[in-house]
């Protein structure tokens, strides 16, 4: 696909809608492709009902094959738009039995809804999805939280209610411009910062959220100054002879920053800071901070042991910094490398010295920990697993299968909290026993030695690994403790200052003990209060476990590479493994044949295997593609580092029963039989093996 000529683009009309308009925000980018003699709006092409993206992104025009586009143009020439009555109406309403068709610009003007997701459905003005009106009186109004102009609380095409916090109202145009500016990663509710629920509803209502970086991230190092820490003594009389910029860590001339604003500093000696961990506050912040000790102390909420055992009441917490906007920028602008290439490079120093780990099936984590802590254990040794089941039976287990069991045990241990996406928990005994370090080391060794993707890290935990944790702002879904969640929701639900003050008084003990107590003067102060609670509970409370976990991840150079190539590691630490396809499994296995096989028999064997995979993908067999991979290798997903040795299939001439050796990732299958017989034997062999273990 070649670039279009700007002059040609503005002069020629779109061949689908017939308009000369060149408004990217309304119709998508308009381009002229001279070599194909085509001029198109991107949205007109994307939402046409009779065309699909059958090519890769670099094929044809944005994945649409040129031949398919011309067929769609021929189809649209016969269809009349129900709005302007002109021909070329390539978009139709998907509602059953609705026969309305229209151009994209005509549909937009008529308040049709176009969904930029899944199959890119279109709904006419009569059948479009709508929001339910609120239970409160419809004559209420508030400000649009984007443009700050007044808006009536009546959902309509032009007025949209936020689905997550129930207190946010928007103009459709404001939302669309915000989505185009913020992009997929940054488009969130402006009130509660929710992303998943908010984006799902916006997509349903026809807001286009482009999968690209935010517009403010396009400028190189635009926010680099936010990562620069203040390093200057700002007190009125500096005692240091070497000047205000002189800084020697772990001495009386170390510069510490104001625990509230972070933009002022002092030498320890210049402000007479006596304790090593004592914080300091500048004069300006002292003049506006509140004094909790002057207030009465009402009854407090009974918190869980986890919260009670982690406080330092002498240390008020710093203000929760906003998540650095440079984080996404760094992720998207890094040099792209595939995760398997990175892990193979980290794997190259591993030597041939064999270290045997004896694992008990009932205590995979604890029995592994014994061997990981042995003096002669080295992460650079080749690992061999001796797996003992109940009653002392030794089982055949592959290295990826062992690491799968180990990662499952780590994920479900008391080191982590949360449902699916996990954050570190605070466990004093585990911290004293240095289990967070061991868990990080096990994850690092698993990745390099061929284990499966962990896939359970929360986005917040991932950001804490690659950036200064003080720059990360947690989200509500990061809170696993129900009592803390209840407090946050209660504070968020306050709509009057009296309600907010009452909630602050109710949780006075907790807020004071955690350093999140603040003077509330307006209802909007609840946002900062909630951010402080989230930052304390999710990050500051577990700062010790986080540092030890990161130290463990440094094993084999994994943490350094996570920070260097965050995009590659995001997919294996935070995302579920890619769903298997028949083609993926077909490409994964190397096929060999019994020496008596002739060419025609080899072709028949391959056909049996590929047809079985295709039927499995279509749901026509009794197993899944994951079951097949598990049967052969012991794991149901392809490890990020790949398999070693490479999975193989040996086809036998006789009618043998399918077998697998998980230690060598190999299968032996019948290759000279009917497909019906092959499928039945494969289904039975896989079910029998999986049921055993």
XYZ file of C-alpha atoms in Angstrom, residues 306 349 561-562:
4
model
C -3.075 -8.049 57.347
C 24.716 -19.416 29.540
C 15.043 -7.548 30.437
C 11.506 -6.953 31.742
